[in-house]
Amino acid sequence: MMKEELEIANRPDNTAFTQQRLPAWQPMLSAGIVIPGFVLIGLAFIGIGVALFITSQNITVLEKDYTGVETTSDCYKCSNPSVKNCTCKLDFSLSNLFEGPVFFYYGLSNYFQSQRSYGASKDEYQLSGDLDYFKTPVSACSPYQYDANQNPIVPCGSLANSMFNDTFKLYQIVNGTKKLVPFDGKGIAWWTDYNIKYRNPSVTPLKNAFNGTVKPSFWSKPAYELDTSDPSNNGFVNQDFLVWMRRAALPDFRKLYRRITEGDYASGLPAGNYSLEIAYNYPVLSFDGRKKVVFSNVSWMGGKNQFLGIAYLVVGSLCVVMSMVMLIVYAKFKFPEDD
């Protein structure tokens, strides 16, 4: 008796929804639907692929390696790690206008930022401005948690310690004189990194928040002095720091360094001769890495990327081919009731 009452209590309501009596629609796929569908999808993909490919082809990209491996390179003298405060230059010419806005990147090769322990070597609490973790960084930052004198390192960890520190100045050579091309470094980091993920301590001046701490061993200056020209661009919200802390997925990558959008260069880089002065600080030869600079403009689809257009073309072509194959099979082996 109790068992019957329990079954009745657990019984779903006698409604169309709970008893699965709702009307349903199941498409009956036939050759007259599938074959034209494949053709339309294929043509749509081919059209999108052609548009993406042509757009990508119209994007201008200029890459220059400055690792200094070749003895003929001016940066060869700086490639020795024992050489400090070395400056080299990279000369190049433009035969046509490099249409703007121009984006200037630095690139690294054979650099695995996606390595698990490397990416985990940071203190999220410290980077969010929690002063308690300035004195006691998390153990994940080891071996860049404390210095030899047991002073806490801020920011700690391998990721912050290895921040890219080459700097660049671009000059246009006009009648034998050098004209500085202005760089714009504002807003180059992700909005969420600058406004949400990374925060400075609520201490004024910012320098006081770092009392009793030391800078990362690879850094030439502490976090609160990363940008002496703009006090708001220091600490954990420094644009270059934020760009570096967002790790790359692949070993060959490039990161945005500056934009060229101001003054006489708002419409791009005019044809002519240029000289890029490089403060060569970042060592890469120890792990067989390479360094490069990249000038590029963008389109509505972003930067130059031929893969996306080719992928759409391949998938669209396969859809059209498959539709033709299915049409042939249907014409030859169709069932009598389909006549």
Coordinates of C-alpha atoms in Angstrom, one line a residue:
M1 CA 0.0 0.0 0.0
M2 CA 2.8 2.4 0.9
K3 CA 4.7 1.5 -2.3
E4 CA 1.6 2.4 -4.4
E5 CA 1.2 5.7 -2.6
L6 CA 4.9 6.5 -3.1
E7 CA 4.7 5.7 -6.9
I8 CA 1.6 8.0 -7.2
A9 CA 3.4 10.8 -5.4
N10 CA 6.4 10.6 -7.7
R11 CA 4.3 10.4 -10.8
P12 CA 4.7 13.4 -13.2
D13 CA 1.7 15.6 -13.9
N14 CA -0.5 14.5 -16.7
T15 CA 0.4 17.4 -19.0
A16 CA 1.6 17.4 -22.6
F17 CA 5.0 18.7 -21.5
T18 CA 5.8 16.2 -18.7
Q19 CA 4.3 13.3 -20.6
Q20 CA 6.2 14.2 -23.8
R21 CA 3.1 14.7 -25.9
L22 CA 4.1 18.1 -27.4
P23 CA 3.9 18.4 -31.1
A24 CA 7.3 17.8 -32.7
W25 CA 8.8 18.5 -36.1
Q26 CA 11.4 16.2 -37.6
P27 CA 12.8 17.2 -41.0
M28 CA 12.6 14.6 -43.7
L29 CA 15.9 15.1 -45.6
S30 CA 15.6 14.3 -49.2
A31 CA 17.9 14.8 -52.2
G32 CA 15.8 17.8 -53.2
I33 CA 16.6 19.5 -50.0
V34 CA 20.2 18.3 -49.1
I35 CA 21.8 18.9 -52.5
P36 CA 20.6 22.5 -53.0
G37 CA 21.5 23.1 -49.4
F38 CA 25.1 22.0 -49.9
V39 CA 25.3 24.1 -53.0
L40 CA 24.0 27.2 -51.2
I41 CA 26.3 26.7 -48.2
G42 CA 29.3 26.1 -50.5
L43 CA 28.7 29.2 -52.5
A44 CA 28.2 31.3 -49.4
F45 CA 31.5 30.0 -47.9
I46 CA 33.3 30.6 -51.2
G47 CA 32.0 34.2 -51.3
I48 CA 33.1 34.9 -47.7
G49 CA 36.5 33.2 -48.4
V50 CA 37.2 35.3 -51.4
A51 CA 36.3 38.5 -49.5
L52 CA 38.5 37.5 -46.5
F53 CA 41.4 36.5 -48.8
I54 CA 41.3 39.7 -50.9
T55 CA 41.1 41.8 -47.7
S56 CA 44.0 40.0 -46.2
Q57 CA 46.1 40.5 -49.3
N58 CA 45.5 44.2 -49.2
I59 CA 47.0 44.5 -45.7
T60 CA 50.6 45.6 -45.7
V61 CA 53.1 44.0 -43.3
L62 CA 56.8 44.8 -42.9
E63 CA 59.0 42.5 -40.7
K64 CA 62.6 43.1 -39.8
D65 CA 64.7 40.7 -37.7
Y66 CA 67.1 42.4 -35.4
T67 CA 68.4 39.4 -33.3
G68 CA 72.0 40.2 -34.4
V69 CA 72.9 36.7 -35.5
E70 CA 74.4 37.8 -38.8
T71 CA 77.8 39.6 -38.5
T72 CA 76.7 42.2 -41.0
S73 CA 73.8 43.3 -38.7
D74 CA 74.4 46.4 -36.7
C75 CA 72.8 44.6 -33.7
Y76 CA 75.5 41.9 -33.8
K77 CA 77.6 43.9 -31.4
C78 CA 74.7 43.8 -28.9
S79 CA 73.9 40.1 -29.1
N80 CA 76.6 39.2 -26.6
P81 CA 74.9 39.1 -23.1
S82 CA 77.9 40.6 -21.5
V83 CA 77.4 43.8 -23.4
K84 CA 75.3 46.2 -21.4
N85 CA 73.4 49.4 -22.4
C86 CA 73.9 48.6 -26.1
T87 CA 72.1 50.5 -28.9
C88 CA 71.9 49.5 -32.5
K89 CA 69.9 50.7 -35.5
L90 CA 67.9 49.1 -38.2
D91 CA 67.6 51.0 -41.5
F92 CA 64.9 50.4 -44.1
S93 CA 63.1 52.2 -46.9
L94 CA 59.5 52.4 -48.1
S95 CA 58.9 52.8 -51.8
N96 CA 55.2 53.7 -51.2
L97 CA 53.0 55.1 -48.6
F98 CA 52.5 52.6 -45.7
E99 CA 48.8 53.4 -45.1
G100 CA 47.8 54.1 -41.5
P101 CA 46.9 53.6 -38.9
V102 CA 50.2 51.7 -38.5
F103 CA 50.7 49.3 -35.7
F104 CA 54.2 48.6 -34.4
Y105 CA 54.8 45.2 -32.8
Y106 CA 57.8 43.3 -31.3
G107 CA 58.0 39.6 -32.1
L108 CA 59.7 36.7 -30.4
S109 CA 60.4 33.2 -31.7
N110 CA 60.9 29.9 -29.9
Y111 CA 59.5 31.5 -26.7
F112 CA 57.0 29.3 -24.9
Q113 CA 54.9 31.6 -22.8
S114 CA 52.2 28.9 -22.6
Q115 CA 54.4 26.6 -20.5
R116 CA 52.3 25.7 -17.5
S117 CA 54.6 26.4 -14.6
Y118 CA 55.8 29.6 -16.3
G119 CA 52.3 31.0 -16.7
A120 CA 51.4 30.0 -13.1
S121 CA 54.4 31.8 -11.6
K122 CA 52.7 35.0 -10.5
D123 CA 50.7 36.3 -7.6
E124 CA 47.1 37.2 -8.6
Y125 CA 46.4 38.9 -5.2
Q126 CA 49.6 40.9 -5.5
L127 CA 48.7 42.1 -9.0
S128 CA 45.2 43.1 -7.9
G129 CA 46.8 45.6 -5.4
D130 CA 46.5 43.5 -2.1
L131 CA 49.3 44.9 0.1
D132 CA 49.3 41.8 2.3
Y133 CA 50.8 39.9 -0.5
F134 CA 53.5 42.5 -1.1
K135 CA 55.1 41.3 2.1
T136 CA 54.3 37.6 1.6
P137 CA 54.1 36.6 -2.1
V138 CA 52.6 33.2 -2.8
S139 CA 54.9 30.2 -3.2
A140 CA 53.9 29.9 -6.9
C141 CA 56.3 32.8 -7.6
S142 CA 59.3 30.7 -6.5
P143 CA 62.2 31.1 -7.4
Y144 CA 61.3 34.8 -7.9
Q145 CA 59.5 35.1 -4.6
Y146 CA 62.2 36.6 -2.5
D147 CA 65.7 37.9 -3.3
A148 CA 69.0 36.7 -1.7
N149 CA 68.3 38.9 1.4
Q150 CA 64.8 37.5 1.8
N151 CA 63.2 40.8 0.6
P152 CA 59.8 40.2 -1.2
I153 CA 59.9 40.7 -4.9
V154 CA 57.1 42.9 -6.3
P155 CA 55.8 41.9 -8.9
C156 CA 56.9 38.4 -8.2
G157 CA 57.2 35.3 -10.5
S158 CA 58.8 34.2 -13.7
L159 CA 56.3 35.8 -16.0
A160 CA 56.8 39.3 -14.6
N161 CA 60.5 38.9 -14.2
S162 CA 61.0 38.1 -17.9
M163 CA 59.1 41.2 -19.1
F164 CA 60.3 42.3 -22.5
N165 CA 62.5 45.4 -22.1
D166 CA 63.9 46.4 -25.5
T167 CA 62.8 49.9 -26.4
F168 CA 62.5 51.6 -29.8
K169 CA 62.6 55.0 -31.5
L170 CA 61.7 55.5 -35.1
Y171 CA 63.1 58.3 -37.2
Q172 CA 62.4 59.4 -40.8
I173 CA 65.4 60.5 -42.7
V174 CA 64.5 63.8 -44.4
N175 CA 67.3 65.6 -46.3
G176 CA 69.9 64.0 -44.2
T177 CA 68.3 64.9 -40.9
K178 CA 66.4 62.6 -38.5
K179 CA 62.7 63.4 -37.8
L180 CA 61.2 61.6 -34.9
V181 CA 58.1 59.5 -35.6
P182 CA 55.7 59.9 -32.6
F183 CA 54.6 56.7 -31.0
D184 CA 51.2 56.3 -29.2
G185 CA 51.3 53.8 -26.3
K186 CA 47.9 54.5 -24.8
G187 CA 45.2 51.8 -24.9
I188 CA 47.4 49.0 -26.3
A189 CA 46.5 46.6 -23.6
W190 CA 43.1 44.7 -23.2
W191 CA 40.4 46.9 -21.5
T192 CA 39.6 44.1 -19.0
D193 CA 43.3 43.8 -18.0
Y194 CA 43.6 47.6 -17.4
N195 CA 40.3 48.1 -15.7
I196 CA 39.4 44.9 -13.9
K197 CA 42.2 42.2 -13.7
Y198 CA 45.2 44.3 -12.6
R199 CA 45.0 47.1 -10.0
N200 CA 47.5 49.3 -8.2
P201 CA 47.3 49.7 -4.4
S202 CA 45.3 52.7 -3.2
V203 CA 48.4 54.4 -1.8
T204 CA 49.6 57.9 -2.7
P205 CA 52.3 58.2 -3.8
L206 CA 52.5 54.8 -5.4
K207 CA 56.1 54.4 -4.4
N208 CA 55.2 54.1 -0.8
A209 CA 53.3 50.9 -1.4
F210 CA 56.5 49.3 -2.5
N211 CA 58.4 50.1 0.7
G212 CA 60.3 47.0 2.0
T213 CA 60.1 45.2 -1.4
V214 CA 62.6 44.9 -4.3
K215 CA 62.1 44.9 -8.0
P216 CA 62.4 41.8 -10.2
S217 CA 66.0 40.9 -10.8
F218 CA 65.7 41.3 -14.5
W219 CA 64.2 44.7 -14.3
S220 CA 66.3 47.9 -14.6
K221 CA 63.8 50.0 -12.6
P222 CA 60.9 49.3 -10.1
A223 CA 57.3 49.0 -11.1
Y224 CA 56.4 52.5 -9.9
E225 CA 58.9 54.1 -12.3
L226 CA 58.1 52.2 -15.5
D227 CA 56.9 55.4 -17.2
T228 CA 58.5 58.6 -15.8
S229 CA 56.6 60.7 -18.4
D230 CA 53.1 59.6 -17.4
P231 CA 52.5 58.9 -13.6
S232 CA 49.2 57.1 -14.4
N233 CA 51.1 54.6 -16.5
N234 CA 53.0 53.0 -13.7
G235 CA 52.8 50.0 -11.4
F236 CA 50.6 47.0 -12.4
V237 CA 48.5 49.1 -14.9
N238 CA 51.5 50.0 -17.1
Q239 CA 50.5 49.3 -20.7
D240 CA 53.7 47.5 -21.7
F241 CA 53.5 45.4 -18.5
L242 CA 49.9 44.4 -19.2
V243 CA 50.7 43.5 -22.8
W244 CA 53.5 41.2 -21.6
M245 CA 51.4 39.6 -18.9
R246 CA 48.8 38.4 -21.4
R247 CA 50.5 35.2 -22.5
A248 CA 50.8 34.1 -26.1
A249 CA 49.5 30.6 -27.0
L250 CA 52.2 29.8 -29.6
P251 CA 56.0 29.9 -29.4
D252 CA 56.2 32.4 -32.3
F253 CA 54.3 35.5 -31.4
R254 CA 54.2 39.2 -31.6
K255 CA 52.9 41.8 -29.2
L256 CA 51.7 45.3 -29.8
Y257 CA 54.3 47.9 -28.8
R258 CA 52.9 51.2 -30.1
R259 CA 50.6 52.8 -32.7
I260 CA 51.6 55.4 -35.2
T261 CA 48.6 57.7 -35.5
E262 CA 49.7 61.2 -34.7
G263 CA 51.0 64.4 -36.4
D264 CA 52.3 64.1 -39.9
Y265 CA 52.0 60.3 -39.8
A266 CA 48.3 60.0 -39.0
S267 CA 47.6 58.8 -42.5
G268 CA 50.6 56.4 -42.4
L269 CA 54.3 56.3 -43.1
P270 CA 55.3 58.2 -46.2
A271 CA 57.7 56.7 -48.7
G272 CA 61.3 57.4 -47.8
N273 CA 64.1 56.2 -45.6
Y274 CA 63.8 55.3 -42.0
S275 CA 66.0 54.4 -39.1
L276 CA 64.9 52.4 -36.1
E277 CA 67.0 52.9 -33.0
I278 CA 66.9 49.9 -30.7
A279 CA 68.0 49.8 -27.0
Y280 CA 69.0 46.1 -27.1
N281 CA 68.4 44.6 -23.7
Y282 CA 66.5 41.3 -24.1
P283 CA 68.6 38.2 -24.5
V284 CA 67.2 35.4 -26.7
L285 CA 70.2 33.5 -28.2
S286 CA 70.5 31.4 -25.0
F287 CA 67.4 29.5 -26.0
D288 CA 67.8 29.8 -29.8
G289 CA 65.2 32.5 -30.0
R290 CA 64.9 35.4 -32.5
K291 CA 63.6 38.9 -32.2
K292 CA 61.9 41.0 -34.8
V293 CA 59.9 44.2 -35.3
V294 CA 56.7 44.3 -37.3
F295 CA 54.9 47.2 -39.0
S296 CA 51.4 46.4 -40.0
N297 CA 48.0 48.1 -40.8
V298 CA 44.7 46.4 -40.2
S299 CA 41.3 46.0 -41.9
W300 CA 37.8 45.3 -40.7
M301 CA 38.8 41.6 -40.2
G302 CA 41.9 42.5 -38.1
G303 CA 45.5 41.9 -39.1
K304 CA 46.9 39.9 -42.0
N305 CA 45.6 36.3 -41.9
Q306 CA 45.4 34.3 -45.1
F307 CA 44.4 31.1 -43.2
L308 CA 40.9 32.2 -42.5
G309 CA 40.1 33.0 -46.1
I310 CA 41.7 29.8 -47.4
A311 CA 39.8 27.8 -44.8
Y312 CA 36.5 29.2 -46.0
L313 CA 37.4 28.6 -49.6
V314 CA 38.3 24.9 -48.9
V315 CA 35.2 24.2 -46.9
G316 CA 33.0 25.9 -49.6
S317 CA 34.6 24.0 -52.4
L318 CA 34.2 20.7 -50.5
C319 CA 30.5 21.5 -50.1
V320 CA 30.0 22.1 -53.8
V321 CA 32.0 19.0 -54.7
M322 CA 30.0 16.9 -52.3
S323 CA 26.7 18.3 -53.7
M324 CA 27.9 17.2 -57.2
V325 CA 28.8 13.7 -55.9
M326 CA 25.4 13.3 -54.2
L327 CA 23.6 14.5 -57.4
I328 CA 25.4 11.9 -59.4
V329 CA 24.7 9.1 -56.9
Y330 CA 21.1 10.2 -56.6
A331 CA 20.6 10.3 -60.4
K332 CA 22.2 6.8 -60.8
F333 CA 20.8 5.0 -57.7
K334 CA 17.6 6.8 -56.8
F335 CA 14.7 4.7 -55.5
P336 CA 11.7 4.1 -57.7
E337 CA 9.3 5.9 -55.3
D338 CA 11.4 9.1 -55.7
D339 CA 10.4 9.3 -59.4

